């Protein structure tokens, strides 16, 4: 069974391919001939994941999953959340996003935050399923580490003394929000023989 992953983020492709292994034949957007931008017009993380998966299913008629993620900071009422990628403006700028977040948290002692991932899966006949994964942690006072992407240098997951950016891909993948959503997703796929390779 071929399954398209509706994302152009090479970091996510790497992380997801690493977790999925060879259980499924994962296709990229380029491989199915989709070169246009996918719509991300919803006001929630879940809404955006559904929007992207539905777009590919409707236009390219294939089973597909999309994911949308964001960082939710308690003291900022869940911001940047669905706006994580463009927190400091358009085009997305990781360094500026981190700078803005650290500035917003200046003088605030509550540094609690969580990453959230929602995966939306659309099966060949259009049936929709969603899977959520979260990981709680803290925003560090200064960035630490060079690995990963996005807010990784300032996010320290609960129970760990390293930020995501100080962890190897394997270490991050053991605890990450994306890993947890993928575990739920994989569990579902393995129990649906029609979509196995
Ligand atoms: P997307 O819209 O799902 O690509 O994610 C939105 C933004 O959330 C990304 O551009 C990153 O800034 C941030 N983000 C999502 N997942 C992660 C992660 O695993 N580490 C760090 N930042 C992330």
Coordinates of C-alpha atoms and ligand atoms in Angstrom, one line a residue:
X1 CA 0.0 0.0 0.0
X2 CA 1.4 3.4 -1.0
X3 CA 0.9 6.2 1.4
X4 CA 1.8 9.8 0.6
X5 CA 3.2 12.0 3.4
X6 CA 1.9 15.4 2.6
X7 CA 4.9 17.5 3.8
X8 CA 7.8 19.3 2.2
X9 CA 9.8 19.5 5.4
X10 CA 12.9 17.3 4.9
X11 CA 13.5 17.2 8.6
X12 CA 10.0 15.7 9.2
X13 CA 10.5 13.3 6.3
X14 CA 13.7 12.1 7.9
X15 CA 12.2 11.7 11.4
X16 CA 9.1 10.0 10.1
X17 CA 10.9 7.6 7.7
X18 CA 13.2 6.7 10.5
X19 CA 10.2 5.8 12.8
X20 CA 8.1 4.1 10.1
X21 CA 10.9 1.9 8.8
X22 CA 10.0 -0.1 5.8
X23 CA 6.5 -1.2 6.9
X24 CA 4.9 1.1 4.4
X25 CA 5.9 2.6 1.0
X26 CA 6.1 6.3 1.8
X27 CA 5.8 8.7 -1.1
X28 CA 6.7 12.3 -1.2
X29 CA 4.6 15.1 -2.7
X30 CA 7.1 15.3 -5.5
X31 CA 6.8 11.6 -6.2
X32 CA 3.0 12.0 -6.7
X33 CA 3.5 15.1 -8.9
X34 CA 2.2 17.6 -6.4
X35 CA 4.3 20.7 -6.7
X36 CA 2.0 23.4 -5.3
X37 CA 1.8 24.8 -1.8
X38 CA -0.6 22.9 0.4
X39 CA -3.4 25.0 2.1
X40 CA -2.9 25.7 5.8
X41 CA -5.8 28.0 6.4
X42 CA -7.3 26.5 9.6
X43 CA -7.1 28.2 13.0
X44 CA -6.0 25.1 14.9
X45 CA -3.1 22.6 14.5
X46 CA -5.6 19.7 14.0
X47 CA -7.5 21.8 11.4
X48 CA -4.3 22.4 9.4
X49 CA -3.3 18.7 9.4
X50 CA -6.8 17.8 8.1
X51 CA -6.7 20.6 5.5
X52 CA -3.4 19.4 4.0
X53 CA -4.3 15.7 3.9
X54 CA -7.8 16.4 2.4
X55 CA -6.2 18.5 -0.3
X56 CA -3.9 15.7 -1.5
X57 CA -6.6 13.1 -1.3
X58 CA -9.1 15.2 -3.3
X59 CA -6.6 16.3 -6.0
X60 CA -4.4 13.2 -6.3
X61 CA -6.9 10.5 -5.1
X62 CA -4.5 8.7 -2.9
X63 CA -4.3 7.6 0.7
X64 CA -2.3 10.3 2.4
X65 CA -1.4 11.6 5.8
X66 CA -0.3 15.1 6.9
X67 CA 0.9 16.4 10.2
X68 CA 0.9 19.8 11.8
X69 CA 2.8 20.7 14.8
X70 CA 3.4 23.6 17.1
X71 CA 4.8 24.8 20.4
X72 CA 2.3 25.8 23.1
X73 CA 3.7 28.0 25.9
X74 CA 1.5 28.1 29.1
X75 CA 2.4 31.6 30.1
X76 CA 1.5 32.8 26.6
X77 CA -1.9 31.2 26.6
X78 CA -0.8 28.5 24.1
X79 CA 1.1 30.8 21.7
X80 CA 2.8 30.5 19.3
X81 CA 0.7 27.3 18.7
X82 CA -0.7 27.1 15.2
X83 CA 1.4 30.2 14.4
X84 CA 4.7 28.5 15.4
X85 CA 6.3 28.6 12.0
X86 CA 5.6 32.3 11.4
X87 CA 5.8 33.6 14.9
X88 CA 8.2 36.4 14.0
X89 CA 6.7 37.0 10.6
X90 CA 6.8 35.8 7.0
X91 CA 8.9 34.2 5.5
X92 CA 9.5 31.8 8.4
X93 CA 12.7 32.5 10.3
X94 CA 13.8 30.1 13.0
X95 CA 16.3 32.4 14.7
X96 CA 13.8 35.3 14.8
X97 CA 11.1 33.0 16.1
X98 CA 13.3 31.8 19.0
X99 CA 14.3 35.4 19.7
X100 CA 10.7 36.6 19.9
X101 CA 9.7 33.7 22.1
X102 CA 12.6 34.4 24.6
X103 CA 11.7 38.1 24.6
X104 CA 8.0 37.4 25.3
X105 CA 9.1 35.2 28.3
X106 CA 11.6 37.7 29.7
X107 CA 10.9 38.1 33.4
X108 CA 8.3 35.3 33.4
X109 CA 9.2 32.4 35.7
X110 CA 6.6 29.9 34.4
X111 CA 8.5 28.4 31.4
X112 CA 6.2 25.4 31.0
X113 CA 5.4 24.4 27.4
X114 CA 4.4 21.5 25.2
X115 CA 4.9 20.5 21.6
X116 CA 1.8 19.1 19.9
X117 CA 1.6 17.1 16.7
X118 CA -1.7 16.1 15.0
X119 CA -1.6 13.6 12.2
X120 CA -4.6 13.4 9.9
X121 CA -4.9 10.3 7.8
X122 CA -7.3 10.0 4.9
X123 CA -7.9 6.4 3.7
X124 CA -8.5 5.6 0.0
X125 CA -12.3 6.0 0.4
X126 CA -12.0 9.3 2.2
X127 CA -12.3 8.1 5.8
X128 CA -10.6 10.5 8.1
X129 CA -8.7 9.6 11.3
X130 CA -6.6 11.9 13.6
X131 CA -3.8 11.1 16.0
X132 CA -2.4 13.5 18.6
X133 CA 1.0 13.4 20.4
X134 CA 2.3 15.8 23.0
X135 CA 5.5 16.2 25.0
X136 CA 5.7 18.6 28.0
X137 CA 8.8 20.5 29.0
X138 CA 10.3 23.9 29.6
X139 CA 11.6 26.8 27.6
X140 CA 15.3 27.3 28.4
X141 CA 16.6 30.8 29.1
X142 CA 19.1 30.6 26.2
X143 CA 19.3 28.3 23.1
X144 CA 21.4 25.2 23.5
X145 CA 22.5 22.6 20.9
X146 CA 22.8 22.4 17.1
X147 CA 20.7 19.4 16.1
X148 CA 17.1 19.3 15.0
X149 CA 15.1 22.3 13.8
X150 CA 12.7 25.0 14.8
X151 CA 12.4 25.6 18.5
X152 CA 14.5 22.5 19.4
X153 CA 17.4 24.6 20.9
X154 CA 15.1 26.2 23.6
X155 CA 12.9 23.2 24.4
X156 CA 13.9 20.9 27.2
X157 CA 11.6 17.9 27.6
X158 CA 10.4 16.9 31.1
X159 CA 12.7 14.3 32.7
X160 CA 15.7 15.3 30.6
X161 CA 18.5 17.8 31.1
X162 CA 19.3 18.3 27.4
X163 CA 17.3 20.3 24.9
X164 CA 15.9 18.6 21.8
X165 CA 18.8 20.3 19.9
X166 CA 21.3 18.6 22.1
X167 CA 19.9 15.2 21.5
X168 CA 20.6 12.8 18.6
X169 CA 17.7 12.1 16.2
X170 CA 17.3 8.7 18.0
X171 CA 17.1 10.3 21.4
X172 CA 14.6 13.0 20.3
X173 CA 12.5 10.3 18.5
X174 CA 12.1 8.4 21.7
X175 CA 10.2 11.1 23.4
X176 CA 9.0 13.6 20.8
X177 CA 5.4 14.7 20.2
X178 CA 5.8 13.5 16.6
X179 CA 6.9 10.1 17.9
X180 CA 3.9 9.8 20.2
X181 CA 1.4 10.8 17.4
X182 CA 3.2 8.4 15.1
X183 CA 2.9 5.6 17.6
X184 CA -0.8 6.0 17.7
X185 CA -0.9 6.3 13.9
X186 CA 1.2 3.2 13.4
X187 CA -0.9 1.2 15.8
X188 CA -3.9 2.1 13.8
X189 CA -2.2 1.2 10.4
X190 CA -1.0 -2.1 11.7
X191 CA -4.6 -3.0 12.7
X192 CA -5.9 -2.2 9.2
X193 CA -4.5 -4.9 6.9
X194 CA -5.9 -3.1 3.8
X195 CA -3.3 -0.4 4.1
X196 CA -0.2 -2.6 4.8
X197 CA 2.4 -3.2 2.2
Ligands
LIG1 P1 4.5 22.7 10.9 O1 3.6 23.7 10.5 O2 3.9 21.5 11.4 O3 5.6 22.5 10.0 O4 5.3 23.2 12.2 C1 5.2 24.5 12.6 C2 6.4 25.0 13.3 O5 6.5 24.4 14.6 C3 7.8 24.6 12.7 O6 8.1 25.5 11.7 C4 8.7 24.7 13.9 O7 9.0 26.0 14.1 C5 7.8 24.2 15.0 N1 8.0 22.8 15.2 C6 7.2 21.7 14.9 N2 7.8 20.6 15.3 C7 9.0 20.9 15.9 C8 10.0 20.1 16.5 O8 10.0 18.9 16.5 N3 11.0 20.8 16.9 C9 11.1 22.2 16.9 N4 10.2 22.9 16.4 C10 9.1 22.3 15.9

